[in-house]
Amino acid sequence: MDAILQARKRIYPDHLSVPRPPIPAHKVPPYKAVSARLRPFALSQSTPIGLDRVGRQQQLRASNVSADGGAESSALVDDNGSEEDYSYEELCQANPRYLHPGGEQLAINELISDGSVVYAEALWDHVTMDDQELAFKAGEVIHVLEASNKDWWWGRIRDREAWFPASFVRLRVNQEDVSENSCSFHEEDHDMAVSKSRHKNAENMDQMRANVVREIMDTERVYIKHLKDICEGYIKQCRKHTSMFTEGQLNTIFGNIEDIYKFQKNFLKDLEKKHNKDEPHLSEIGDCFLNNQDGFSIYSEYCNNHPNACSELSNLMKQGKYRHFFEACRLLQQMIDIAIDGFLLTPVQKICKYPLQLAELLKYTTQEHSDYSKIKEAYEAMKNVACLINERKRRLESIDKIARWQVSIVGWEGQDILARSSELIHSGELTMIIKQGKSQQRTFFLFDHQMVFCKKDLLRRDILYYKGRIDMDEMEFADVEDGKDRDFNLNIKNAFKVMNRLTDEVNLFCAKKQEDKQRWIQAFLDERKRVQDDKAMGMEISEDQKKQAMHNAKKSRQGKMKGVSYSGVPSHQNLHPIHQRHITVPTSIPQQQVFALAEPKRKNSPFWSTITKLTPFKK
């Protein structure tokens, strides 16, 4: 090992001689949804994206498993060519304190101080604008060089070294398994620290699998303890002090965490039944995830409410009596030294870790293993659960924008748009021709389940008047060739028809350009697919959430109207894009406090630039 360290000194003399920049001083508060165009400039911004792609690197590494069950890998060796006789997993097994919060830091410090090479895997993307911070993407492997600070660690990816938030990563269970696809080191360092890839025998694969199974079981038990502490240490005491907390405040702060606690207790019981304590590598836990995959959907409500919980808690913590109260609760319950907002973050973290853990378990499960197919299904199922939670969160942000758009429309009639819709699919101007041959120039907004059309004000073209809507669930559309249409007896160009299946009513629409027509035809297909996908995923937004979005929009509208002397038409409010793609994590203390669910990547939508121009603006 001394030879490795000496070699590293020769390769990276600056690493030891040049002083490192100071540890970042900024703190990372719990995540907050902010529109991309409104993000404050800061030294560090973290936008967790691509959670649905988590585990891609593990899958690539798993592809190296040979047909006979072995796998190519690299292991740490000393200068005599022998493997290290200890690992992070072994340290944890020997000393249970490593399994508790802060335990990873203890274990990693001991390994680093002994000269071992330690790797961590990124749970989320870390996007930074600071040269002193290390940027990485979810799934990348980071070479950890120092972990003396609980919030910021020093590490290397490829040829770059810098500070990175410790809470954004997860220590690898099998430290000796180094991915060939990882570019976390220099090629020379890789050659000095890691032996050449060699074929693993079945016994080694079993040990690797046992390590991952133990991690799943141990972290699940610790998680249950945290949930119990929250329910019995905080919620129980809060309910006794009705003069300090209303029931509404408690619902906002703690959400449905009691339901999560009940669910997780049953889930742990299932895991314990399937866990083979004597031979962990033989455990068959895939069924546990598959049988409970519907139950994990309760995390959606909690994750969606978490920003509100953080906001409510932050307001209370401005008063000394609440700070003292929550600290007294923690001490009375003999809870570990983590603030309440850190405890409330654990469910958000947990649902993000399941796909990573299952991906690693799948990597070390040979195809001949009796649990291989179940683990593979479970991995896909938990990725889908995470995606559904992400999509629900995105929709909640979307309905807020839709509600604000509706209250800006003059003369709105009928039920609210949110009664049936939660996403804008397409928008633009079309000429609508009805059977009598009358033509009307209208601006159309295609949502899921319905299409709303409005008329522009003659003088102020940025003001829209409500004129009607079309139920898309009853409609069929058809492309129409250029030329004379027999039904309407008109010469048309760039046209398509929308027909009501129930009443046989037919409307003819004409676009200005051929490409506009094609966009509308594709939008109709997208709308039907969105409806089908929502039904398949069980995508629903509660009536309370819809009412709250409309209430907030109207309240915001009334505030903007105060002091405006112009009468007759509503003042304009800036409408931010419905398709907000990211959740921004402002600069921050990463440890125990930062994680937003990753948002699925979506293409930039050009449609809302149109809406921004068409809605009235404040003068």
mmCIF file of N, CA, C and O in Angstrom, residues 294 297 300 388-389 391-392 395 530-542:
data_model
loop_
_atom_site.group_PDB
_atom_site.id
_atom_site.type_symbol
_atom_site.label_atom_id
_atom_site.label_comp_id
_atom_site.label_asym_id
_atom_site.label_seq_id
_atom_site.Cartn_x
_atom_site.Cartn_y
_atom_site.Cartn_z
ATOM 1 N N ASP A 294 -47.321 -1.382 -5.606
ATOM 2 C CA ASP A 294 -48.438 -0.435 -5.574
ATOM 3 C C ASP A 294 -48.419 0.392 -4.295
ATOM 4 O O ASP A 294 -48.784 1.577 -4.292
ATOM 5 N N SER A 297 -46.553 3.801 -3.956
ATOM 6 C CA SER A 297 -47.121 5.018 -4.552
ATOM 7 C C SER A 297 -47.488 6.056 -3.491
ATOM 8 O O SER A 297 -47.672 7.233 -3.808
ATOM 9 N N SER A 300 -45.624 9.341 -3.315
ATOM 10 C CA SER A 300 -45.908 10.455 -4.218
ATOM 11 C C SER A 300 -46.496 11.632 -3.447
ATOM 12 O O SER A 300 -46.061 12.780 -3.606
ATOM 13 N N LEU A 388 -43.218 7.627 -11.766
ATOM 14 C CA LEU A 388 -44.581 8.067 -11.512
ATOM 15 C C LEU A 388 -44.602 9.190 -10.488
ATOM 16 O O LEU A 388 -45.324 10.179 -10.640
ATOM 17 N N ILE A 389 -43.787 9.060 -9.458
ATOM 18 C CA ILE A 389 -43.702 10.113 -8.446
ATOM 19 C C ILE A 389 -43.191 11.399 -9.076
ATOM 20 O O ILE A 389 -43.702 12.490 -8.812
ATOM 21 N N GLU A 391 -43.454 12.275 -12.214
ATOM 22 C CA GLU A 391 -44.459 12.816 -13.127
ATOM 23 C C GLU A 391 -45.568 13.514 -12.357
ATOM 24 O O GLU A 391 -46.056 14.569 -12.755
ATOM 25 N N ARG A 392 -45.959 12.953 -11.239
ATOM 26 C CA ARG A 392 -46.994 13.594 -10.426
ATOM 27 C C ARG A 392 -46.519 14.935 -9.896
ATOM 28 O O ARG A 392 -47.274 15.899 -9.838
ATOM 29 N N ARG A 395 -46.685 17.385 -12.674
ATOM 30 C CA ARG A 395 -48.059 17.786 -12.967
ATOM 31 C C ARG A 395 -48.575 18.790 -11.933
ATOM 32 O O ARG A 395 -49.335 19.695 -12.269
ATOM 33 N N ARG A 530 -51.176 10.666 -24.191
ATOM 34 C CA ARG A 530 -51.042 11.158 -22.823
ATOM 35 C C ARG A 530 -52.191 10.655 -21.966
ATOM 36 O O ARG A 530 -52.000 10.221 -20.827
ATOM 37 N N VAL A 531 -53.410 10.683 -22.499
ATOM 38 C CA VAL A 531 -54.576 10.212 -21.753
ATOM 39 C C VAL A 531 -54.439 8.722 -21.440
ATOM 40 O O VAL A 531 -54.725 8.267 -20.323
ATOM 41 N N GLN A 532 -54.003 7.949 -22.434
ATOM 42 C CA GLN A 532 -53.838 6.511 -22.225
ATOM 43 C C GLN A 532 -52.733 6.222 -21.216
ATOM 44 O O GLN A 532 -52.879 5.344 -20.351
ATOM 45 N N ASP A 533 -51.626 6.942 -21.309
ATOM 46 C CA ASP A 533 -50.521 6.737 -20.377
ATOM 47 C C ASP A 533 -50.934 7.086 -18.949
ATOM 48 O O ASP A 533 -50.564 6.387 -17.993
ATOM 49 N N ASP A 534 -51.691 8.173 -18.808
ATOM 50 C CA ASP A 534 -52.138 8.566 -17.474
ATOM 51 C C ASP A 534 -53.027 7.496 -16.856
ATOM 52 O O ASP A 534 -52.936 7.199 -15.664
ATOM 53 N N LYS A 535 -53.871 6.915 -17.683
ATOM 54 C CA LYS A 535 -54.762 5.859 -17.193
ATOM 55 C C LYS A 535 -53.960 4.629 -16.798
ATOM 56 O O LYS A 535 -54.222 4.001 -15.768
ATOM 57 N N ALA A 536 -52.976 4.277 -17.609
ATOM 58 C CA ALA A 536 -52.149 3.099 -17.325
ATOM 59 C C ALA A 536 -51.320 3.296 -16.052
ATOM 60 O O ALA A 536 -51.127 2.357 -15.268
ATOM 61 N N MET A 537 -50.814 4.515 -15.835
ATOM 62 C CA MET A 537 -49.980 4.799 -14.667
ATOM 63 C C MET A 537 -50.801 5.083 -13.413
ATOM 64 O O MET A 537 -50.260 5.124 -12.313
ATOM 65 N N GLY A 538 -52.104 5.286 -13.584
ATOM 66 C CA GLY A 538 -52.920 5.669 -12.443
ATOM 67 C C GLY A 538 -52.687 7.110 -12.036
ATOM 68 O O GLY A 538 -52.778 7.460 -10.853
ATOM 69 N N MET A 539 -52.379 7.945 -13.019
ATOM 70 C CA MET A 539 -52.078 9.355 -12.745
ATOM 71 C C MET A 539 -53.359 10.109 -12.386
ATOM 72 O O MET A 539 -54.261 10.257 -13.203
ATOM 73 N N GLU A 540 -53.441 10.549 -11.148
ATOM 74 C CA GLU A 540 -54.585 11.309 -10.686
ATOM 75 C C GLU A 540 -54.117 12.444 -9.791
ATOM 76 O O GLU A 540 -53.153 12.291 -9.043
ATOM 77 N N ILE A 541 -54.800 13.554 -9.885
ATOM 78 C CA ILE A 541 -54.528 14.691 -8.999
ATOM 79 C C ILE A 541 -55.779 14.918 -8.170
ATOM 80 O O ILE A 541 -56.891 14.998 -8.702
ATOM 81 N N SER A 542 -55.617 14.992 -6.866
ATOM 82 C CA SER A 542 -56.769 15.066 -5.971
ATOM 83 C C SER A 542 -57.546 16.364 -6.175
ATOM 84 O O SER A 542 -57.007 17.379 -6.636
#
